[in-house]
Amino acid sequence: MDAFKSLLTPLSNSAVGSGVLDATKLVILGGTVETARRVASTGWSSFINSFYLTAHFSEEDYPYDWLLLWLQKQPAWSRSREFETTTSTVTATGNSNRRVAGDEVEDDVEDIIEEDDGRPKLKVLFQPILDTTHTIYYKGHWLRIRRSKKTDGSDLSVLTISVVARSNAILKQLVLQAKKEYEQECVDRVQIYFADQHGSWRWTDSRHKRPLSSIVLNPGVIEMLLTDAKDFLRSEKWYASRGIPWRRGFLLHGTPGSGKSSLIHAIAGELALDVYIVSLSASWVNDASLTSLLGRIPARSILLLEDIDAAFTRSTSRDGESTGVPDSTKGATVETKKEAEKAADTNTLTLSGLLNALDGMQASEARILFCTTNHLERLDPALSRPGRMDVWIEFRNASKYQAEGLFRNFFPAAEEFEAEHSTPPSLFSTSVHATPMSTPGTASPSNISNTSAPATPSVASSSASGSFTPSSAPESLKDALPSLESTSSLGTNLLDGARLATLSKVFADAIPNEEFSVAELQGFLLKYKARPEEAVRQASQWVVKERELRERLAREKEEKEEKERQSKEKR
């Protein structure tokens, strides 16, 4: 201190020195006051925050969705002074194309465009903007809630909830209540998640459960799949006691448009499982991102890999000549080769990476894998072996049995239409004919629905379409087309049971066995969805026209190939 005074003494003997001394005193005094203020503020904040419990919920985690739905129902959430607006398309069945935490405009002021023409209804939603704090009272506690963007550049949101409490019990109760309400909202729907470019699962859609009765396959196929899947889901201890990874894989292969995706949708609804979809051909997919994604799939869910044969090719063609090999340049121009090389540089997924992601050490368990392909011969044996694809189901073109069942689904009987919440008659028998592949030490899949042991890693090859011979049809088409007396509110003619049986068999008799896909038959019936008699009358003509169209397209393809061959020879 004496040294400091000795330094200031010479300055005090002059006017300039006196000014410098005063300024120094002010700096010291101001610094002391500011330091004291900061220390006091920090201490007070630490004191206050010591009573707060704070939880952070990221958008990539499931509690974020639960809490957003819970907030949507809280009046305080909609009383924000600053909003951002968005629209949600709601169909007649109540399906919405968006899921946000917002306040719906009341019916008397919302923008409704749903008219008699069946157009959807638009709802305007208001939700608080980001970086605003809301206070909500919950079970005797005041919650401070704030929604903001992450700072890591991922464009994901984070929900922060703070509460004054001694323990985190109140936050646990909040999350559990939000989860319960979320599950009640989704009890009749299938939630669909899609892998995004950030390597996270993002909710994309919520669809109504599809009844199994709407899926028309040959006898026993659906029963076999359901029995196998249910048996797997309740066999955790059985798998653990034998050291077998608790995973199950189904390979659906065969003709395009035969109902593979529709069957997966129906099974997901029947088993109350969410569906997680990965596009293996996406540009951002690589071994590391796929391994991370598949390792974070929750238990009791379905992983769907569609068109898995196209995972390692950039070609958009799915015809029979395409091999699916990445380096195939057969018939490609220089520009096409350059584009293929450029695309190959962006997607670095390898077969080894895919195999490790499916059943490696880090792969999730308690999930059901569904893979679809139109070209079974292109799959590598390592990908389709038991343990990865345990059950094989072949889908062929529609049989007469399926044609009859599809007709019954399009034109229900009057008795079924009038019976509220009635279940359509089952079109399936209880027997399954499956040919097991050579798998030592495994149970025969042909008895999978009757075996007492849980679903073991075995491979079954079952056909989803086969021959079905209906009873003899009426002698003339005219005899099978009686006049109709009743019509539903949707404009669809209602048939009694006897008339429906007669028409459906005549329709099936007009459709060749396993020549047209289920999708093609469905497209034809959609043209006559309110005219069952007309559909039966036009069935034979439609078959002739489709055959002529196929022949013409085949000739045009041959001519094109011949011209390309001749042009190559001239070079």
XYZ file of C-alpha atoms in Angstrom:
571
model
C 0.000 0.000 0.000
C 2.852 2.362 0.821
C 4.406 1.646 -2.565
C 1.116 2.509 -4.269
C 0.928 5.809 -2.353
C 4.518 6.609 -3.282
C 3.618 6.266 -6.938
C 0.618 8.595 -6.634
C 2.354 11.291 -4.494
C 4.277 12.935 -7.390
C 1.061 13.110 -9.435
C -0.790 14.985 -6.694
C 1.634 17.947 -6.845
C 0.326 19.076 -10.258
C -3.038 19.802 -11.816
C -2.555 17.109 -14.446
C -1.569 14.618 -11.812
C -4.622 15.490 -9.741
C -6.891 14.662 -12.706
C -5.176 11.358 -13.289
C -5.514 10.496 -9.617
C -9.231 11.222 -9.642
C -9.724 9.135 -12.758
C -7.815 6.243 -11.201
C -9.978 6.435 -8.089
C -13.106 6.337 -10.239
C -11.812 3.318 -12.171
C -11.001 1.490 -8.946
C -14.362 2.392 -7.433
C -16.292 1.419 -10.571
C -14.439 -1.873 -10.873
C -15.131 -2.673 -7.247
C -18.832 -1.904 -7.620
C -19.141 -3.944 -10.861
C -17.295 -6.881 -9.325
C -19.561 -6.761 -6.308
C -22.625 -6.584 -8.575
C -21.552 -9.607 -10.621
C -20.689 -11.620 -7.555
C -24.045 -10.789 -6.012
C -25.930 -11.568 -9.238
C -24.123 -14.861 -9.700
C -24.683 -15.800 -6.101
C -28.373 -14.902 -6.271
C -28.827 -16.842 -9.530
C -27.050 -19.854 -8.064
C -29.220 -19.594 -4.965
C -32.430 -19.434 -6.999
C -31.362 -22.123 -9.460
C -30.521 -24.455 -6.612
C -34.261 -24.771 -6.052
C -35.035 -25.428 -9.737
C -34.968 -28.767 -11.499
C -34.507 -28.519 -15.257
C -35.099 -31.199 -17.886
C -34.206 -30.966 -21.562
C -36.116 -32.952 -24.196
C -34.681 -33.161 -27.702
C -36.876 -33.444 -30.766
C -35.172 -36.698 -31.723
C -36.374 -38.341 -28.485
C -39.880 -39.688 -27.946
C -40.755 -37.684 -24.775
C -40.571 -34.556 -26.926
C -43.593 -35.749 -28.939
C -45.437 -36.798 -25.788
C -44.961 -33.406 -24.146
C -45.906 -31.462 -27.291
C -49.223 -33.264 -27.439
C -49.777 -32.560 -23.722
C -48.935 -28.870 -24.186
C -51.419 -28.620 -27.036
C -54.176 -29.312 -24.523
C -53.030 -26.684 -21.985
C -54.847 -23.306 -22.136
C -51.746 -21.431 -20.953
C -49.799 -22.699 -23.965
C -52.271 -21.029 -26.339
C -52.266 -17.707 -24.455
C -48.886 -16.681 -25.818
C -48.632 -13.152 -27.173
C -46.544 -14.198 -30.193
C -47.558 -17.002 -32.554
C -46.540 -18.646 -35.758
C -49.278 -20.130 -37.922
C -49.371 -23.320 -39.929
C -52.031 -25.385 -41.638
C -52.906 -29.023 -41.197
C -54.796 -31.061 -43.768
C -57.402 -33.275 -42.133
C -59.199 -35.927 -44.163
C -62.679 -37.255 -43.586
C -61.249 -40.028 -41.409
C -59.516 -37.551 -39.126
C -56.024 -38.136 -40.460
C -53.711 -35.132 -40.307
C -50.563 -34.549 -42.294
C -48.842 -32.636 -39.502
C -48.233 -33.008 -35.799
C -47.536 -29.745 -34.000
C -48.208 -28.355 -30.543
C -50.647 -25.592 -31.359
C -54.100 -24.278 -30.729
C -56.717 -25.107 -33.360
C -58.989 -22.335 -34.531
C -62.541 -22.980 -33.401
C -64.972 -24.509 -35.856
C -66.905 -21.284 -36.319
C -63.886 -19.367 -37.605
C -61.609 -22.020 -39.084
C -61.076 -22.296 -42.810
C -63.062 -25.312 -43.913
C -62.940 -26.341 -47.551
C -64.449 -29.795 -47.181
C -67.527 -29.908 -49.363
C -69.644 -32.565 -50.968
C -66.918 -33.170 -53.527
C -64.786 -34.831 -50.847
C -62.009 -32.282 -50.714
C -59.991 -32.285 -47.473
C -60.435 -29.823 -44.641
C -57.720 -27.321 -43.805
C -57.259 -26.350 -40.180
C -55.269 -23.315 -39.162
C -53.021 -23.975 -36.174
C -51.377 -21.390 -33.942
C -48.283 -22.326 -31.967
C -46.013 -20.135 -29.841
C -42.832 -18.993 -31.518
C -39.440 -20.298 -30.467
C -37.424 -18.848 -27.587
C -40.434 -17.765 -25.561
C -40.968 -18.820 -21.959
C -44.358 -20.030 -20.731
C -45.529 -20.668 -17.192
C -47.995 -23.511 -16.666
C -49.458 -24.686 -13.357
C -49.279 -28.456 -12.870
C -50.118 -30.391 -9.699
C -49.197 -27.613 -7.281
C -46.047 -26.559 -9.143
C -45.306 -23.789 -11.596
C -43.517 -25.053 -14.689
C -41.330 -22.817 -16.841
C -41.383 -24.156 -20.404
C -39.249 -22.949 -23.276
C -38.915 -24.310 -26.820
C -35.791 -23.388 -28.771
C -33.503 -24.560 -31.552
C -30.378 -26.571 -30.933
C -27.091 -24.801 -31.491
C -25.328 -27.719 -33.165
C -26.695 -26.857 -36.618
C -29.013 -29.876 -36.776
C -32.167 -27.726 -37.085
C -33.759 -29.759 -34.298
C -35.758 -28.262 -31.445
C -35.322 -28.804 -27.730
C -37.949 -28.413 -25.016
C -36.732 -27.155 -21.631
C -38.915 -27.547 -18.532
C -37.926 -26.082 -15.134
C -39.763 -26.456 -11.843
C -39.144 -25.486 -8.205
C -39.061 -28.799 -6.357
C -36.849 -30.847 -4.072
C -36.959 -33.980 -6.238
C -37.595 -34.803 -9.867
C -40.750 -36.752 -9.054
C -42.980 -34.020 -10.482
C -41.129 -34.123 -13.821
C -41.416 -37.896 -13.925
C -45.160 -37.654 -13.310
C -45.469 -35.105 -16.106
C -43.618 -37.278 -18.615
C -45.601 -40.388 -17.667
C -48.909 -38.549 -17.958
C -47.917 -37.127 -21.340
C -46.891 -40.600 -22.486
C -50.221 -42.061 -21.367
C -52.243 -39.410 -23.191
C -50.079 -39.820 -26.288
C -50.684 -43.572 -26.345
C -54.426 -43.025 -25.958
C -54.390 -40.692 -28.951
C -52.481 -43.230 -31.038
C -54.355 -46.370 -30.030
C -56.180 -46.564 -33.371
C -53.318 -45.337 -35.526
C -49.981 -46.515 -36.856
C -47.132 -44.068 -36.320
C -44.587 -43.897 -39.131
C -41.033 -42.640 -38.622
C -38.511 -41.938 -41.346
C -34.745 -41.622 -41.101
C -33.598 -38.085 -41.910
C -30.296 -36.699 -43.160
C -29.165 -35.889 -39.625
C -29.191 -39.548 -38.666
C -32.311 -39.215 -36.505
C -35.786 -40.708 -36.585
C -38.399 -38.128 -37.536
C -42.147 -38.617 -37.286
C -43.629 -38.304 -40.772
C -47.174 -39.620 -40.708
C -49.937 -41.161 -38.644
C -52.279 -43.534 -40.423
C -55.396 -45.352 -39.399
C -54.928 -49.025 -38.769
C -55.780 -51.107 -41.782
C -58.049 -54.077 -41.026
C -56.615 -57.438 -41.882
C -59.859 -58.294 -43.638
C -58.958 -55.742 -46.323
C -55.848 -57.763 -47.264
C -56.769 -60.540 -49.661
C -54.144 -63.282 -49.752
C -54.438 -67.001 -50.183
C -55.528 -69.142 -47.218
C -53.261 -69.245 -44.184
C -50.633 -66.664 -45.145
C -51.802 -63.897 -42.824
C -52.481 -66.333 -39.996
C -48.978 -67.748 -40.304
C -47.367 -64.300 -40.208
C -49.437 -63.112 -37.250
C -48.822 -66.263 -35.254
C -45.088 -66.058 -35.889
C -44.879 -62.354 -34.983
C -46.979 -62.667 -31.819
C -44.987 -65.680 -30.713
C -41.761 -63.740 -31.246
C -42.887 -60.690 -29.258
C -43.666 -62.749 -26.156
C -40.534 -64.923 -26.311
C -37.882 -62.633 -24.841
C -36.927 -65.052 -22.030
C -36.829 -67.985 -24.440
C -34.346 -66.179 -26.694
C -32.251 -64.954 -23.747
C -32.001 -68.384 -22.129
C -30.621 -69.850 -25.353
C -28.300 -66.976 -26.207
C -30.126 -66.132 -29.433
C -30.478 -62.448 -30.435
C -34.084 -61.405 -29.971
C -34.699 -60.356 -33.560
C -36.953 -61.650 -36.323
C -36.779 -61.006 -40.060
C -39.389 -61.445 -42.795
C -38.579 -61.282 -46.501
C -41.526 -60.483 -48.770
C -40.588 -61.075 -52.388
C -42.390 -61.389 -55.671
C -44.463 -59.519 -58.201
C -44.787 -55.720 -57.924
C -48.206 -54.521 -56.836
C -49.082 -57.764 -55.053
C -49.742 -56.205 -51.634
C -46.442 -56.458 -49.761
C -46.523 -52.948 -48.267
C -50.243 -53.184 -47.527
C -49.703 -56.395 -45.598
C -46.996 -54.753 -43.456
C -49.330 -51.831 -42.721
C -52.103 -54.176 -41.626
C -49.791 -56.279 -39.419
C -48.390 -53.130 -37.771
C -51.919 -52.059 -36.899
C -52.936 -55.479 -35.640
C -49.889 -55.751 -33.355
C -49.942 -52.043 -32.346
C -46.374 -51.479 -33.558
C -44.807 -48.319 -34.954
C -43.055 -48.487 -38.335
C -39.530 -47.166 -38.931
C -38.476 -46.750 -42.564
C -34.975 -46.323 -43.957
C -34.239 -45.489 -47.586
C -30.979 -47.310 -48.235
C -30.465 -45.426 -51.498
C -30.494 -41.984 -49.833
C -27.364 -39.947 -50.569
C -26.475 -39.422 -46.900
C -26.623 -43.105 -45.919
C -23.323 -44.723 -45.006
C -22.199 -47.560 -42.782
C -21.835 -45.407 -39.663
C -25.156 -43.554 -39.983
C -27.096 -46.746 -40.730
C -25.523 -48.551 -37.769
C -26.420 -45.646 -35.492
C -29.993 -45.498 -36.777
C -30.718 -49.206 -36.505
C -29.172 -49.291 -33.056
C -31.681 -46.721 -31.782
C -34.887 -48.380 -32.930
C -37.131 -48.856 -29.878
C -38.296 -52.262 -28.745
C -41.556 -53.671 -30.095
C -41.453 -51.904 -33.446
C -41.170 -52.731 -37.141
C -38.147 -51.847 -39.254
C -39.062 -51.621 -42.946
C -36.506 -51.776 -45.762
C -38.356 -51.560 -49.074
C -36.841 -52.659 -52.389
C -33.726 -53.899 -50.657
C -32.412 -55.281 -53.943
C -31.915 -51.676 -55.139
C -29.849 -50.669 -52.097
C -26.528 -50.762 -53.935
C -27.513 -49.387 -57.329
C -28.356 -45.890 -58.513
C -30.483 -47.104 -61.414
C -34.123 -46.060 -61.437
C -35.071 -49.078 -63.532
C -36.602 -52.128 -61.896
C -37.034 -54.240 -65.001
C -35.828 -57.768 -65.394
C -32.612 -56.832 -67.200
C -31.307 -54.598 -64.444
C -28.786 -56.483 -62.345
C -28.649 -54.155 -59.384
C -24.841 -54.108 -59.464
C -23.408 -50.636 -58.711
C -20.698 -50.706 -61.368
C -22.916 -51.938 -64.149
C -22.609 -49.611 -67.144
C -24.217 -51.797 -69.754
C -25.749 -49.629 -72.453
C -24.967 -46.414 -70.592
C -23.797 -43.218 -72.226
C -20.842 -41.170 -71.057
C -23.155 -38.714 -69.291
C -25.003 -41.543 -67.580
C -21.737 -43.050 -66.379
C -20.603 -39.722 -64.977
C -23.895 -39.269 -63.137
C -23.658 -42.779 -61.725
C -20.107 -42.169 -60.544
C -21.139 -38.900 -58.930
C -24.060 -40.570 -57.119
C -21.855 -43.442 -56.015
C -19.534 -40.961 -54.320
C -22.316 -39.614 -52.123
C -23.787 -42.889 -50.862
C -21.047 -45.047 -49.354
C -23.192 -47.802 -47.881
C -21.612 -51.231 -48.279
C -23.058 -54.707 -47.997
C -20.820 -55.388 -45.020
C -22.098 -52.253 -43.289
C -25.715 -53.246 -43.917
C -25.160 -56.748 -42.531
C -23.463 -55.442 -39.405
C -26.219 -52.879 -38.868
C -28.893 -55.576 -39.069
C -27.425 -58.101 -36.632
C -24.115 -56.773 -35.329
C -23.207 -56.272 -31.691
C -24.761 -52.804 -31.640
C -28.010 -53.782 -33.412
C -31.201 -53.278 -31.449
C -33.309 -56.207 -30.306
C -37.030 -56.843 -29.825
C -37.722 -55.499 -33.302
C -39.291 -57.125 -36.348
C -37.593 -56.603 -39.698
C -39.596 -56.565 -42.928
C -37.723 -56.422 -46.230
C -39.405 -56.274 -49.614
C -37.959 -57.036 -53.029
C -39.249 -57.692 -56.513
C -36.119 -59.599 -57.517
C -35.121 -62.267 -55.031
C -32.313 -63.500 -57.259
C -30.398 -60.238 -56.817
C -30.004 -60.562 -53.057
C -26.683 -61.658 -51.695
C -26.951 -65.009 -49.846
C -25.394 -63.399 -46.783
C -28.289 -60.937 -46.621
C -31.057 -63.508 -46.970
C -29.626 -66.203 -44.704
C -31.416 -67.430 -41.536
C -30.916 -65.057 -38.654
C -31.425 -62.061 -40.920
C -34.385 -63.182 -43.046
C -36.024 -65.966 -41.075
C -39.300 -66.278 -42.983
C -39.736 -65.915 -46.734
C -43.135 -65.129 -48.231
C -43.587 -65.190 -51.995
C -46.145 -62.887 -53.618
C -47.470 -63.784 -57.040
C -50.083 -62.317 -59.319
C -53.666 -62.491 -58.129
C -55.260 -65.904 -58.078
C -58.961 -66.476 -58.683
C -59.377 -66.762 -54.934
C -57.881 -63.303 -54.468
C -59.961 -61.850 -57.309
C -63.113 -63.095 -55.624
C -62.048 -61.772 -52.235
C -61.105 -58.399 -53.666
C -64.515 -58.080 -55.301
C -66.196 -58.855 -51.965
C -64.158 -56.138 -50.255
C -65.145 -53.526 -52.841
C -68.854 -54.321 -52.761
C -69.948 -55.378 -49.264
C -73.208 -57.169 -48.679
C -76.149 -55.189 -47.364
C -76.141 -57.193 -44.130
C -72.527 -56.297 -43.458
C -73.053 -52.622 -44.289
C -76.011 -52.280 -41.951
C -74.342 -54.056 -39.047
C -72.400 -51.388 -37.161
C -68.815 -52.274 -36.283
C -69.276 -55.650 -37.926
C -66.252 -57.674 -38.991
C -66.282 -58.936 -42.589
C -66.274 -62.703 -42.968
C -62.832 -64.202 -42.927
C -61.567 -65.224 -46.319
C -58.758 -67.297 -44.897
C -58.498 -70.890 -43.818
C -56.262 -72.140 -41.025
C -53.824 -74.231 -43.001
C -50.470 -73.065 -44.298
C -48.377 -74.857 -46.886
C -44.782 -73.679 -46.527
C -41.661 -75.287 -47.869
C -38.811 -74.933 -45.370
C -35.335 -74.283 -46.609
C -32.447 -76.370 -45.437
C -31.782 -75.150 -41.903
C -30.237 -77.712 -39.549
C -31.606 -77.882 -36.053
C -34.681 -75.725 -36.589
C -38.377 -76.420 -36.382
C -40.342 -76.835 -39.557
C -42.002 -73.532 -40.456
C -44.937 -75.400 -41.926
C -46.080 -76.030 -38.375
C -45.181 -72.591 -37.070
C -48.737 -71.776 -36.071
C -49.092 -74.961 -34.051
C -45.682 -75.341 -32.443
C -45.468 -74.721 -28.731
C -41.912 -73.371 -28.846
C -41.322 -69.692 -29.615
C -40.441 -68.595 -33.090
C -36.932 -69.868 -33.682
C -34.511 -68.626 -36.329
C -35.757 -70.695 -39.219
C -36.550 -69.891 -42.822
C -39.898 -70.564 -44.386
C -40.832 -70.165 -47.999
C -44.547 -69.564 -48.344
C -46.645 -68.472 -51.265
C -49.035 -65.582 -50.836
C -50.951 -66.560 -53.915
C -51.923 -69.871 -55.356
C -54.672 -71.639 -57.165
C -58.257 -71.371 -56.053
C -61.135 -72.925 -57.937
C -64.526 -71.372 -57.220
C -67.730 -73.248 -57.598
C -69.291 -73.400 -61.011
C -70.482 -70.052 -62.313
C -73.940 -69.400 -63.791
C -74.410 -70.422 -67.387
C -74.875 -66.897 -68.640
C -73.626 -63.571 -67.458
C -77.114 -62.144 -67.644
C -78.368 -64.652 -65.057
C -75.717 -63.445 -62.652
C -76.675 -59.771 -62.860
C -79.950 -59.203 -61.006
C -81.244 -55.704 -60.461
C -80.243 -53.918 -57.294
C -82.672 -52.468 -54.793
C -80.590 -50.653 -52.194
C -77.756 -48.164 -52.277
C -75.421 -47.016 -49.503
C -74.914 -43.398 -48.512
C -71.641 -43.448 -50.441
C -73.388 -44.334 -53.668
C -72.203 -47.942 -53.652
C -74.790 -50.514 -54.615
C -75.573 -52.894 -51.797
C -75.935 -56.602 -52.529
C -77.447 -59.309 -50.416
C -75.252 -62.249 -49.550
C -76.474 -64.524 -52.333
C -76.113 -61.900 -55.065
C -72.648 -60.920 -53.833
C -71.502 -64.545 -53.863
C -72.807 -65.017 -57.402
C -71.250 -61.847 -58.793
C -67.924 -62.371 -57.065
C -67.584 -65.877 -58.521
C -68.497 -64.676 -62.007
C -65.906 -61.934 -61.689
C -63.250 -64.387 -60.499
C -64.089 -66.711 -63.385
C -63.478 -63.879 -65.853
C -60.023 -63.112 -64.419
C -57.175 -65.445 -65.515
C -55.362 -67.129 -62.661
C -52.084 -65.396 -61.684
C -51.886 -63.205 -64.771
C -52.675 -59.779 -63.298
C -51.449 -58.261 -60.045
C -53.690 -57.299 -57.161
C -52.911 -53.647 -57.867
C -54.117 -53.996 -61.457
C -57.378 -55.619 -60.364
C -57.857 -52.944 -57.742
C -57.299 -50.236 -60.338
C -59.948 -51.812 -62.533
C -62.492 -52.112 -59.705
C -61.926 -48.483 -58.689
C -63.446 -47.457 -62.006
C -66.681 -49.182 -61.020
C -66.640 -48.753 -57.231
C -70.362 -47.876 -57.229
C -71.366 -50.258 -60.051
C -70.652 -53.907 -59.223
C -72.757 -55.238 -62.086
C -70.905 -53.091 -64.603
C -67.569 -54.258 -63.179
C -68.550 -57.861 -63.825
C -69.772 -57.063 -67.351
C -66.549 -55.273 -68.295
C -64.126 -57.741 -66.691
C -63.664 -59.929 -69.772
C -63.183 -56.948 -72.085
C -60.668 -55.436 -69.663
C -58.635 -58.663 -69.721
C -58.522 -58.600 -73.521
C -57.466 -54.942 -73.624
C -54.747 -55.481 -71.009
C -53.331 -58.394 -72.961
C -53.284 -56.336 -76.152
C -51.576 -53.479 -74.328
C -48.901 -55.804 -72.947
C -48.251 -57.247 -76.392
C -47.945 -53.788 -77.916
C -45.534 -52.623 -75.228
C -43.466 -55.774 -75.656
C -43.242 -55.200 -79.428
C -42.227 -51.566 -78.920
C -39.557 -52.632 -76.477
C -38.184 -55.221 -78.885
C -38.130 -52.694 -81.712
C -36.304 -50.196 -79.538
C -33.727 -52.757 -78.501
C -33.247 -53.822 -82.108
C -32.636 -50.225 -83.174
C -30.097 -49.754 -80.387
C -28.346 -52.971 -81.387
C -28.156 -51.912 -85.022
C -26.820 -48.470 -84.100
C -24.086 -50.080 -82.018
C -23.110 -52.378 -84.897
C -22.772 -49.423 -87.266
C -20.320 -47.796 -84.857
